[in-house]
């Protein structure tokens, strides 16, 4: 009867057959058929389909309680076998977005392995949604991310903070109206722009301009929408990108305005194809976090890398 655990548990977590079917990559009729088989075996209904959202019956609540215990035991077994397979803890894996995997992690990993030559580190690139899934399923041991993850599942360590700025194609006419707010690539790179004597721009001035946004599900997407909403408009989004670096490059080609992290300027070549603006909003500052799973024993190499990276801020 427990061969249907993952299907029943996914419906329980999402409180919806359709949402669960999408997560499981099967059709909703197929999922309904599987649940019908499980309920036929139990001779009791698991879900109360008359409620919205869908809820558990008394039998379903007992099933889920048992399922959680089984899942926990399975995870412990997997983790133990992983430990046994790695009799000498000499490697681990870290995940990050394209920006971190391209510009940040290579230097940190090289410096760490120079210090600890007996250790090896694998770097895995993924988007925001995939990163948490990789960490949850033990594909990676550690991730570096700006997203807020479930702290019931993951431990978090603040690594650094960063500022979000606007990158506006230099040929846009709006730049002529905002001369007193403009910053060059070099002023962003050196951090000169952060001095109090320099003004922040109100996003209301960009109400009629085209924007390039990251896809829904990214922290920058939700922050960008919230900041524009505070300026009393919905942004004119003409493109959605998967990675922040891509949106930066597309803005540099003159297609639209992007919200970017200011640290891009530390790694990219200087450009006069963009004008930069400091944003007048509390949400223009965010934390960069390190995450790892709760209730697991960290390997020595992972502990040492966390200690190393926290002493080498972005």
Tab-separated table of C-alpha atoms in Angstrom, residues 3-4 7-8 11 17 21 24 26-41 46-47 49:
chain	number	residue	atom	x	y	z
A	3	UNK	CA	4.090	2.101	-3.108
A	4	UNK	CA	1.797	5.091	-3.684
A	7	UNK	CA	1.786	10.436	-5.134
A	8	UNK	CA	-0.362	10.736	-2.016
A	11	UNK	CA	-1.236	15.819	-3.240
A	17	UNK	CA	-4.531	17.005	-7.690
A	21	UNK	CA	0.312	16.100	-11.174
A	24	UNK	CA	5.107	14.593	-10.601
A	26	UNK	CA	2.100	12.952	-14.978
A	27	UNK	CA	-1.404	13.751	-16.164
A	28	UNK	CA	-4.162	14.510	-13.662
A	29	UNK	CA	-6.307	11.538	-14.829
A	30	UNK	CA	-3.306	9.225	-14.334
A	31	UNK	CA	-2.768	10.587	-10.820
A	32	UNK	CA	-6.469	10.199	-9.987
A	33	UNK	CA	-6.295	6.590	-11.175
A	34	UNK	CA	-3.308	5.886	-8.921
A	35	UNK	CA	-5.069	7.356	-5.876
A	36	UNK	CA	-8.177	5.320	-6.685
A	37	UNK	CA	-6.047	2.135	-6.615
A	38	UNK	CA	-4.545	3.147	-3.259
A	39	UNK	CA	-7.984	3.850	-1.770
A	40	UNK	CA	-9.320	0.571	-3.157
A	41	UNK	CA	-6.502	-1.299	-1.406
A	46	UNK	CA	-7.710	9.128	1.722
A	47	UNK	CA	-8.849	12.563	0.508
A	49	UNK	CA	-12.758	15.826	-2.374
